[in-house]
Coordinates of C-alpha atoms and ligand atoms in Angstrom, one line a residue:
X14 CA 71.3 99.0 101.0
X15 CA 72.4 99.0 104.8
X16 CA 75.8 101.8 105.0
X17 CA 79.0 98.9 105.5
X18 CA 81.8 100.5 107.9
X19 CA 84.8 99.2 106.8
X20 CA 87.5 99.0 109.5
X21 CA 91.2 100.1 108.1
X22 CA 91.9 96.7 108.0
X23 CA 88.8 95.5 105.8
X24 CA 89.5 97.6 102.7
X25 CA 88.9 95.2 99.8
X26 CA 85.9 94.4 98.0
X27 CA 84.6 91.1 99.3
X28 CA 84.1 93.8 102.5
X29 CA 81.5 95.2 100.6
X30 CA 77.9 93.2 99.4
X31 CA 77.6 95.2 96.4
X32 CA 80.2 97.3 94.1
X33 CA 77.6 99.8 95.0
X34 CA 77.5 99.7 98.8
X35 CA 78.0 103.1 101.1
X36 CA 80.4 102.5 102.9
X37 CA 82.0 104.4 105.6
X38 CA 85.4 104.7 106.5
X39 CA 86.6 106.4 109.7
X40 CA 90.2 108.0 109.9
X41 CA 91.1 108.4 113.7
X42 CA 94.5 110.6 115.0
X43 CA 93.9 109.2 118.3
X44 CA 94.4 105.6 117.5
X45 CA 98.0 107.2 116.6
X46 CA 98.6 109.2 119.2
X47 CA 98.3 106.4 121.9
X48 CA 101.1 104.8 120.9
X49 CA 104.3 105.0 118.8
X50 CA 104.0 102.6 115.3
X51 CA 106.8 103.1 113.1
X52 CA 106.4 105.8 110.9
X53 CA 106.1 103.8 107.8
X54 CA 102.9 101.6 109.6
X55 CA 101.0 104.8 110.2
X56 CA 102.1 106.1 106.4
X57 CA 100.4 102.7 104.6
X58 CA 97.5 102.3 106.8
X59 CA 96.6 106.3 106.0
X60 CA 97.4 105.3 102.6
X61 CA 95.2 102.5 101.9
X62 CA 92.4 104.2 103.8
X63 CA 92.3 107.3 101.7
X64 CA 92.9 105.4 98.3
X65 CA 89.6 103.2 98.8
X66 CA 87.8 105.9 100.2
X67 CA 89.2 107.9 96.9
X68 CA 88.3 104.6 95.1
X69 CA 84.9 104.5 96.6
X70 CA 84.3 108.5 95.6
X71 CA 80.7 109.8 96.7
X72 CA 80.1 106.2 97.5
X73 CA 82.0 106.2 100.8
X74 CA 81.4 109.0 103.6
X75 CA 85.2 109.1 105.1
X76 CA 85.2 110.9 108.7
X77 CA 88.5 112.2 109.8
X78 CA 88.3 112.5 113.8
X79 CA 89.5 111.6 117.2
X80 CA 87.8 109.0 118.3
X81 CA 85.5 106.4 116.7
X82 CA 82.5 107.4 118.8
X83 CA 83.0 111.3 118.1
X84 CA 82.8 109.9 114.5
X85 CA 79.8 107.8 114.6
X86 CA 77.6 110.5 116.6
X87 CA 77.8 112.4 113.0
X88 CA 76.7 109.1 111.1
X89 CA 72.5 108.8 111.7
X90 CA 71.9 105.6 109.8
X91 CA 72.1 102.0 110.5
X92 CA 75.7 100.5 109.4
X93 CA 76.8 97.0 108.9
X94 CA 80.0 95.8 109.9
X95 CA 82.2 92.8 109.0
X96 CA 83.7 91.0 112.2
X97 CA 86.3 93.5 113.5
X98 CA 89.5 91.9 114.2
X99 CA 90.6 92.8 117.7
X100 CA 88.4 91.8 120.8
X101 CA 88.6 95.8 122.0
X102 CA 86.8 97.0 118.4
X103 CA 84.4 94.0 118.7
X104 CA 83.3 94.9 122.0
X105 CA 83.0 98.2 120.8
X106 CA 80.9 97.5 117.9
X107 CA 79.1 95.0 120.1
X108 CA 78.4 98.0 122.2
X109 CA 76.6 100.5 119.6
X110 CA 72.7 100.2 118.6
X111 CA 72.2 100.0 114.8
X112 CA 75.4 98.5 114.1
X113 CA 75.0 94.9 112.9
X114 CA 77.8 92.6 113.3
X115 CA 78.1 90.2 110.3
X116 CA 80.6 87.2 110.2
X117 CA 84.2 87.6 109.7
X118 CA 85.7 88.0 106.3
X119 CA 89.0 88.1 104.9
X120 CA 90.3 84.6 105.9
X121 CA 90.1 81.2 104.7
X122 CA 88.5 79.3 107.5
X123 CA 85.6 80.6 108.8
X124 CA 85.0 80.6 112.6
X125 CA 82.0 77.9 112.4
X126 CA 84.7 75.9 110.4
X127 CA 87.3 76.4 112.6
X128 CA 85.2 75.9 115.6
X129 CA 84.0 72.4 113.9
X130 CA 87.3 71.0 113.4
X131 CA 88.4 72.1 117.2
X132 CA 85.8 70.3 118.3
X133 CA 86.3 67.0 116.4
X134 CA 90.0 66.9 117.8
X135 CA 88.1 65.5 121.4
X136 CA 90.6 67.4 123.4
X137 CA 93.7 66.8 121.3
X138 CA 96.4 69.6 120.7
X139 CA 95.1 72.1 117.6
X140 CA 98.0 71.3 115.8
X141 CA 98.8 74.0 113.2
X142 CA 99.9 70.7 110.5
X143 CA 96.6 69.3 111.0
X144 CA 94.6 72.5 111.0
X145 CA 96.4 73.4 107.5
X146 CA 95.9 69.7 105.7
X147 CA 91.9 69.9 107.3
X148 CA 91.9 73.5 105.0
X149 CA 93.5 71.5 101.7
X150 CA 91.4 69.1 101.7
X151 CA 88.2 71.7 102.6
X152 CA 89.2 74.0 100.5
X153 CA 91.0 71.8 97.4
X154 CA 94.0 73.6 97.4
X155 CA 96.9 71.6 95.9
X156 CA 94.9 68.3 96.1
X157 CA 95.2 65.5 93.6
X158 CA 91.8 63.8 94.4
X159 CA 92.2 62.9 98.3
X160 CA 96.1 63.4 98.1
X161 CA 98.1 65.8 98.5
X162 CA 99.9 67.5 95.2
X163 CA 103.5 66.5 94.6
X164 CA 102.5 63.2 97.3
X165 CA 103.1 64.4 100.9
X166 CA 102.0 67.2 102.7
X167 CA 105.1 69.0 103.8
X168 CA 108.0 70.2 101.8
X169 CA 109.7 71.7 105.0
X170 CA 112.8 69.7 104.9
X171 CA 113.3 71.1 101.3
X172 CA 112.3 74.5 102.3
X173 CA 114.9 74.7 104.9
X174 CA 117.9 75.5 103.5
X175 CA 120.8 78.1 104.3
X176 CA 121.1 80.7 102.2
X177 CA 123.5 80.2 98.8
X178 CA 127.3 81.6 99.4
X179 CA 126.4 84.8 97.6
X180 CA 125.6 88.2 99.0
X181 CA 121.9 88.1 97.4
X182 CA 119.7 85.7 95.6
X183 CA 120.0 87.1 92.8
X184 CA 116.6 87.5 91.4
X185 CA 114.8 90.6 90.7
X186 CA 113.7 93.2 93.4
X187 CA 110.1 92.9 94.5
X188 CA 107.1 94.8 92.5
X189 CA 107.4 98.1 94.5
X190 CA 104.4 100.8 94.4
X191 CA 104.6 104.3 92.8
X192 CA 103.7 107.1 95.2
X193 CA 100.7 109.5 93.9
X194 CA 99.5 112.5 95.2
X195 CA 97.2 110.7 98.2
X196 CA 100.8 109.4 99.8
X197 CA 102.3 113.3 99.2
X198 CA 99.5 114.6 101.6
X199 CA 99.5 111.2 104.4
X200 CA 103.3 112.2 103.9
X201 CA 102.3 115.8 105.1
X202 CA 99.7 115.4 107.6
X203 CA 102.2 112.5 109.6
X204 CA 104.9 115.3 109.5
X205 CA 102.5 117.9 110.6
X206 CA 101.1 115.8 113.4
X207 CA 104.9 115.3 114.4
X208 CA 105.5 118.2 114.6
X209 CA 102.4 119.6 116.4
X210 CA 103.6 116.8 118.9
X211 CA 100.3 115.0 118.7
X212 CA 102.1 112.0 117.5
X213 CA 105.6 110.1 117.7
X214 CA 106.7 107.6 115.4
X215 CA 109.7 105.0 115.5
X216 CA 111.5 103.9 112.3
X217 CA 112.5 105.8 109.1
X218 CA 110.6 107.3 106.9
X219 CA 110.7 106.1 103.1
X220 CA 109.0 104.8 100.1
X221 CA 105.6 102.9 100.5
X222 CA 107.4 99.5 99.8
X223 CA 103.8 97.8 100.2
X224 CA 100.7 97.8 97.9
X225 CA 97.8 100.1 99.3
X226 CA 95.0 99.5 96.7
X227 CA 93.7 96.4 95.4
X228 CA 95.0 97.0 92.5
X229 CA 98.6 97.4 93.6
X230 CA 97.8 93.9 95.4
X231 CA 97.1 92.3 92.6
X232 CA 100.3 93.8 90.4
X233 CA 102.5 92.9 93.5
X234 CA 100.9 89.1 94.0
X235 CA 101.6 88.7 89.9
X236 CA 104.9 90.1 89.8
X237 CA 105.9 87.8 92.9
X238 CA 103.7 84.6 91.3
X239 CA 106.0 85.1 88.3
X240 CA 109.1 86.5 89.2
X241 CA 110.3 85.1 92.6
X242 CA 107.3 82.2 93.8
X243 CA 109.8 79.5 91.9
X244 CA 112.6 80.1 94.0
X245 CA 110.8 81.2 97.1
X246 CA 110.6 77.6 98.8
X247 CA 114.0 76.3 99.1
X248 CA 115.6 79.3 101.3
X249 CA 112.7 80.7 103.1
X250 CA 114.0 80.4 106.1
X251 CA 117.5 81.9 105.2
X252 CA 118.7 85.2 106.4
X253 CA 121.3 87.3 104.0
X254 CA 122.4 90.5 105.6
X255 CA 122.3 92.0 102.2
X256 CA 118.8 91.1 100.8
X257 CA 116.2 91.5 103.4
X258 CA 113.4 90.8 100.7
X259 CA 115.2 87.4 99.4
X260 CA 112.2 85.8 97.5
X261 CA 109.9 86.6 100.2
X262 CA 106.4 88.1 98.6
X263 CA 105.5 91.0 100.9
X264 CA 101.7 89.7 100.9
X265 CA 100.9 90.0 104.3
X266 CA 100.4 93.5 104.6
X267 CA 98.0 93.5 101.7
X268 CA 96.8 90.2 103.3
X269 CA 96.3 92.5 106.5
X270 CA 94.3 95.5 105.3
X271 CA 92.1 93.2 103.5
X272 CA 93.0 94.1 100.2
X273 CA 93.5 90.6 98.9
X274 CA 91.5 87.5 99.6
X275 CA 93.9 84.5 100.9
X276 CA 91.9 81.9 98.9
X277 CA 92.4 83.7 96.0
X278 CA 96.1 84.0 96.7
X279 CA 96.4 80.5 97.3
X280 CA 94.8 79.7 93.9
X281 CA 97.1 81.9 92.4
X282 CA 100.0 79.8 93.1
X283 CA 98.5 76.9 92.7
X284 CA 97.8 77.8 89.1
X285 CA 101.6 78.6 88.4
X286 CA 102.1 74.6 90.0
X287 CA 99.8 73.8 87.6
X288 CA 100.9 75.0 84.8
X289 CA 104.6 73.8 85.4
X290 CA 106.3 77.3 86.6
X291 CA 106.9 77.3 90.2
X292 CA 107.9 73.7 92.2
X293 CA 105.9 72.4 94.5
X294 CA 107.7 72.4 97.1
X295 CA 107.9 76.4 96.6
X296 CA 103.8 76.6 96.3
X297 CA 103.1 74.5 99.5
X298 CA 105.7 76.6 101.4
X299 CA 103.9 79.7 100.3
X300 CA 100.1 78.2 100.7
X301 CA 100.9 76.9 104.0
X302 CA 102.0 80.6 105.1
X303 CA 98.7 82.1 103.5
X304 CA 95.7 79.2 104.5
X305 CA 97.8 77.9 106.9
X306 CA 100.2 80.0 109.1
X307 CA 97.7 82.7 108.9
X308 CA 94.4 81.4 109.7
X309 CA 95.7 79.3 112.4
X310 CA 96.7 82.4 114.3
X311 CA 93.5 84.0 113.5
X312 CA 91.7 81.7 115.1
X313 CA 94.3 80.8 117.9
X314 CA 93.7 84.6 118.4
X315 CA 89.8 84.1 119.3
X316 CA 89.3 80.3 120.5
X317 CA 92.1 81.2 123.3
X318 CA 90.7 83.2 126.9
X319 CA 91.3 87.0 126.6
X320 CA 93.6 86.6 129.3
X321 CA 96.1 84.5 126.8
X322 CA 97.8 88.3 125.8
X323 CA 99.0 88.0 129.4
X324 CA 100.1 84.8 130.2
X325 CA 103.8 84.9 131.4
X326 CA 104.3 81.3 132.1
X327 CA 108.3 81.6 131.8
X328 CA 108.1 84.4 134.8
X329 CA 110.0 86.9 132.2
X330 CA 109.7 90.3 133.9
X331 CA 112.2 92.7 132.4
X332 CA 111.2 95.8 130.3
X333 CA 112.6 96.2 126.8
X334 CA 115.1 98.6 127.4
X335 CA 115.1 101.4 125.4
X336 CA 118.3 100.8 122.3
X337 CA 116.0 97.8 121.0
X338 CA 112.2 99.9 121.7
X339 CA 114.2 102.7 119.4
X340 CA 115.1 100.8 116.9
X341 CA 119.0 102.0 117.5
X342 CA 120.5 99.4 115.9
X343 CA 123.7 101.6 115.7
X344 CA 124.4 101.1 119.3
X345 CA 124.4 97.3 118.2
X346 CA 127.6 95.1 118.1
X347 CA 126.0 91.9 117.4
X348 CA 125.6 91.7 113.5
X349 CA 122.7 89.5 113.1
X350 CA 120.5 91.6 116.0
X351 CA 122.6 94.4 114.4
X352 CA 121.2 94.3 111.0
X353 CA 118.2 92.9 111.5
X354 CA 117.1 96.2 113.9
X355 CA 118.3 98.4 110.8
X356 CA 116.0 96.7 108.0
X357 CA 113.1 96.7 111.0
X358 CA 114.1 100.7 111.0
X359 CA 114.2 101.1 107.2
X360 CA 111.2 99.5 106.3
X361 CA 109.0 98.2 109.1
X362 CA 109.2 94.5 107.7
X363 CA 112.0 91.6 108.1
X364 CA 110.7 87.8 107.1
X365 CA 109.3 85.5 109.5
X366 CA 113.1 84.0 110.5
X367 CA 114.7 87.2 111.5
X368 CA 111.4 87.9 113.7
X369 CA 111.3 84.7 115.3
X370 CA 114.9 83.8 115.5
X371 CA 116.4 86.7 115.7
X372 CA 114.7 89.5 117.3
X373 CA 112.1 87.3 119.2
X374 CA 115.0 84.7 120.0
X375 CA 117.1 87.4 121.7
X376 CA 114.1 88.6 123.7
X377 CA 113.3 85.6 125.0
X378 CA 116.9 85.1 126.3
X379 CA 116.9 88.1 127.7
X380 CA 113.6 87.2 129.9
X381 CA 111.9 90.7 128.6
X382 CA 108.2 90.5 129.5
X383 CA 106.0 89.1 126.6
X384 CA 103.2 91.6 126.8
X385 CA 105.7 94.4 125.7
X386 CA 107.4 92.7 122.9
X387 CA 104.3 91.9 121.6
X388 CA 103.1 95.5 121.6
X389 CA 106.8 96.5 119.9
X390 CA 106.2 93.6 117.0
X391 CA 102.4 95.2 116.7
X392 CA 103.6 99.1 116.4
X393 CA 106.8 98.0 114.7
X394 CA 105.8 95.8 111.4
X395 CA 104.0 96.9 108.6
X396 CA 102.0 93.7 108.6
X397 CA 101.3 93.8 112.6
X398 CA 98.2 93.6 114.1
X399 CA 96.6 92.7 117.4
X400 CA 95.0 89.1 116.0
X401 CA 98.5 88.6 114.6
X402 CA 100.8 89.2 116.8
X403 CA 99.4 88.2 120.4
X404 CA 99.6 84.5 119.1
X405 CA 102.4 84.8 117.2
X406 CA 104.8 86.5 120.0
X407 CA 103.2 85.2 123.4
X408 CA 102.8 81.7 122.1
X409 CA 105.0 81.0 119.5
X410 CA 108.2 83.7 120.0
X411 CA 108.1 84.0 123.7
X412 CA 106.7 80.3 124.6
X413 CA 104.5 82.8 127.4
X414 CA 101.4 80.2 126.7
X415 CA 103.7 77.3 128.1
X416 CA 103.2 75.2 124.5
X417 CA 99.8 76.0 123.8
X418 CA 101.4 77.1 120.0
X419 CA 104.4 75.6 120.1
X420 CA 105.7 72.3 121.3
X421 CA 109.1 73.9 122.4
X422 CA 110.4 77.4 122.8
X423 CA 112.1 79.1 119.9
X424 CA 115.6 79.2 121.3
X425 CA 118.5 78.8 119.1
X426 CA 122.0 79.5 119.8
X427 CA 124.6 81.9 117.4
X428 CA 125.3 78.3 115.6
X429 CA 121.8 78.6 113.8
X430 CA 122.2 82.0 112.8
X431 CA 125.5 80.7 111.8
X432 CA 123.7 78.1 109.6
X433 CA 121.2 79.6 108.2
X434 CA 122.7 83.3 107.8
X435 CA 126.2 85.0 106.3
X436 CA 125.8 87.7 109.5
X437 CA 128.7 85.9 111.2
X438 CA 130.7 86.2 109.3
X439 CA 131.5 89.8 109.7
X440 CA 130.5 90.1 113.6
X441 CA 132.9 90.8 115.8
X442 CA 131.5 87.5 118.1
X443 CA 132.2 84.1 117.2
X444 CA 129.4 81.6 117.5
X445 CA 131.2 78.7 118.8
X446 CA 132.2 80.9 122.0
X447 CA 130.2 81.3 124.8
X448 CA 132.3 82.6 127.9
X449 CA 134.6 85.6 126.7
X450 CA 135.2 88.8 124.7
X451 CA 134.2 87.2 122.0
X452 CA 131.3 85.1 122.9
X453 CA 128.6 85.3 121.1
X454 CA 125.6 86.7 122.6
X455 CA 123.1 84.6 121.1
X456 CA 125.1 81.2 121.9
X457 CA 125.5 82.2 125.6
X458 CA 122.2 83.6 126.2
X459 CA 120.6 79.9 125.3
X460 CA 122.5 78.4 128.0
X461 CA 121.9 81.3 130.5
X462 CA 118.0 80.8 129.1
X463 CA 117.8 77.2 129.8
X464 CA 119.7 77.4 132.9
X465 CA 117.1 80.2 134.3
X466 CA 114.0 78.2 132.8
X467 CA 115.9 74.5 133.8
X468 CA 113.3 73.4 136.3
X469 CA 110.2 74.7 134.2
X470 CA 111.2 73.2 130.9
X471 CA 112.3 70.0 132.5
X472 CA 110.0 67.4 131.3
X473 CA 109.8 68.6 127.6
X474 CA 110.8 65.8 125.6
X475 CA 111.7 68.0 123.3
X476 CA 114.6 69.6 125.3
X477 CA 115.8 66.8 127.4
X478 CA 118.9 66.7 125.4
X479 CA 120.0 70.1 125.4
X480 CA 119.0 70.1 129.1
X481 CA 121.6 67.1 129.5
X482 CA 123.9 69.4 127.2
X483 CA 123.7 71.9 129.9
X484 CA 124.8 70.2 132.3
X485 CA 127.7 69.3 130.9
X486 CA 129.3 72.4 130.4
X487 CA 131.9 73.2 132.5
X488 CA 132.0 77.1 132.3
X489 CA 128.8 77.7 133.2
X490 CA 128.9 79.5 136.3
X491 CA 131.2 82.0 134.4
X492 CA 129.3 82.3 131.5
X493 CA 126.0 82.6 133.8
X494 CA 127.6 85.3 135.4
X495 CA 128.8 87.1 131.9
X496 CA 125.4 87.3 131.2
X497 CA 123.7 88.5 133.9
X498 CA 126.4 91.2 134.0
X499 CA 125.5 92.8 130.2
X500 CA 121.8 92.7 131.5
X501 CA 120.2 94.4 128.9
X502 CA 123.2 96.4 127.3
X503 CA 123.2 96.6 123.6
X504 CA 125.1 93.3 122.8
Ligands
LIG15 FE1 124.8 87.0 115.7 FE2 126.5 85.6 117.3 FE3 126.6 85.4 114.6 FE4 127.4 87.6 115.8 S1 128.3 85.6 116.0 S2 126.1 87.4 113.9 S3 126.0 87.8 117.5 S4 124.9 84.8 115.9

């Protein structure tokens, strides 16, 4: 049987034909080197590579060296490999003789599938809400015949509520891995690389948080099917400064490296519907995030022109300054951006709310230019890749694409932090002030945003009434001129 190179994001076993398939795996400093991922990416990607390849034992030839071609020259057989997952390793692959390039795995839509229902839209918008009831039905996920489980398709208004009046949830902590002897030497090789200088990380060191092995996958995805999937729906989208995890199920960075199969997640908590012990409205929140969310960017990711990673279609030109590259959330005021910047430090993960409204939000604001905040979200989060995050941050965080992803940028003032977080609370800004000491720097940066982007975003439907809101303030020169003046300070 044909040698299967597994990328370090293709580590499960429905990469493989056979249980008994050579594989290949190739460990390569350089990809480290070129750029600075926080320290805890680096530690769970060298992780999960070394367990499988431990996994795999004299099944697996693992090549540690600095490039992928220096690696390959000491490989002299024909290789398979799964669809890589970047357009710079696929042209790569593309590149080589006797490397066969098989379809892509790993997701629940396939690209012919994908490609099938694109076409059949005759032009109309790929709507993620459309793309996500085309898999239900495809797939029979949560379907009762031709309807949808529980009767409608979308539990978001039930899924959207601020966080309860209490410092946590108050359910368990997540399933959290043990460390073996395979995370003691990545642990040592990272701090020897750092301290040859060949590498420089961001971000704290700490405890692998996420699973690295498939097993660890599948004790983390029943511990959070059990434990936390029930109450996981109704605050999703809540922020608490003291529970970063909330009921969240740290999937998507076994999802990532391939270690579980989303249809198989999704079936998962379907089955705990089923039997009567998680809501529904909990299990369509999470299935939309895992056949939905997920795939949709995937293929958002391909369908759209290379070129999409640049498009700058708001004219957003200034560089991330340095506090927020370094994750220095110390030299931070503002609580929310505050906080949020520590957990990012401390473990390389925040949910999908502090990314987009609070980190991608401010970024936005602040006109910082797309391609580099997508490049910080890729190096900085556990669960970031190239597929993931040029979709996710130039279309839907920084509205770069012009509402190719979304209908209507991702601005919100300090009032829906307020809402849907208890960070205000204890910040020394008030959300409800916009010109002042105490203005809040989220609230005044959505004015100063829509007043800079006014004559682009006119015609949006979708903002015509905060555009009329705009003009009705009467401080706006002033608070214009307060924000232009902290620039990119640490707010
Ligand atoms: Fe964030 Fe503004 Fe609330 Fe402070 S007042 S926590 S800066 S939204």
């Amino acid at each position: 049987m044909t040698r299967r190179w597994l990328f370090g994001d293709q580590l499960g076993r429905h990469f493989l034909d056979d249980a008994d398939q050579p594989a290949l795996i190739i460990e390569s400093r350089a990809v480290f080197a070129r750029r600075r991922f926080h320290r805890q990416k680096a530690h769970l990607v060298l992780s999960a590579m070394r367990h499988r390849a431990a996994e795999l034992g004299d099944q697996c030839t693992y090549v540690r060296a600095d490039t992928y071609g220096e690696a390959l020259a000491s490989v002299r057989e024909s290789l398979t490999v799964c669809h890589p997952t970047t357009h710079a390793a696929l042209d790569f692959v593309n590149r080589l003789d006797d490397v066969e390039v098989l379809p892509a795995r790993g997701f629940a839509t396939s690209m012919e599938d994908f490609a099938a229902w694109a076409d059949g839209r005759g032009g109309k918008r790929l709507l993620m809400e459309d793309f996500y009831r085309d898999g239900r039905r495809r797939l029979g996920i949560l379907m009762d015949g031709a309807d949808p489980s529980g009767g409608v398709w979308n539990f978001d208004k039930e899924n959207r509520q601020p966080p309860p009046r209490q410092p946590t949830l108050g359910i368990d902590e997540p399933w959290w891995p043990d460390e073996d002897e395979i995370d003691d030497e990545v642990r040592h090789d990272l701090d020897r690389w750092a301290a040859d200088g060949d590498v420089a990380f961001i971000g704290e060191d700490g405890p692998r948080r996420f699973a690295a092995t498939r097993r660890e996958a599948l004790a983390a995805l029943r511990s959070f099917v059990a434990e936390r999937l029930p109450g996981f729906g109704a605050h999703e989208d809540a922020m608490l400064s003291s529970d970063a995890w909330m009921a969240h199920s740290l999937l998507s960075a076994p999802l990532n490296l391939g270690l579980l199969d989303p249809v198989e997640v999704a079936h998962r908590a379907e089955d705990a519907y089923r039997a009567g012990d998680a809501p529904i409205a909990s299990v369509e929140g999470f299935v939309r995030q895992v056949i939905g969310w997920r795939d949709y960017v995937w293929h958002l990711y391909w369908q759209q022109p290379r070129s999409y990673r640049r498009r700058n279609e708001l004219g957003a030109t200034t560089a991330l300054p340095r506090w927020f590259a370094e994750l220095d959330h110390e030299s931070v005021d503002a609580a929310c951006l505050s906080g949020v910047l520590r957990d990012v430090a401390r473990h390389g993960w925040v949910h999908h709310i502090p990314r987009l409204m609070v980190l991608g939000n401010y970024a936005m604001q602040r006109g910082w230019r797309p391609a580099q905040v997508t490049d910080w979200f890729h190096r900085s989060f556990v669960d970031g890749y190239d597929w993931v995050m040029v979709p996710n941050v130039v279309g839907m965080s920084q509205y770069a694409d012009g509402g190719v992803m979304a209908t209507k940028p991702y601005a919100g003032g300090g009032a829906y932090i307020d809402r849907m977080s208890d960070y205000c609370g204890g910040c020394r800004y008030d959300p409800k002030v916009r010109v002042g000491d105490n203005a809040c720097p989220f609230t005044a940066g959505y004015w100063a945003f829509l007043e800079r982007n006014r004559e682009k975003l006119t015609g949006n439907y979708r903002l015509a009434q905060p555009l009329r809101g705009l003009d009705r303030l009467r401080d706006l020169d002033a608070l214009v001129e307060q924000e232009r003046d902290r620039g990119s300070r640490a707010p």
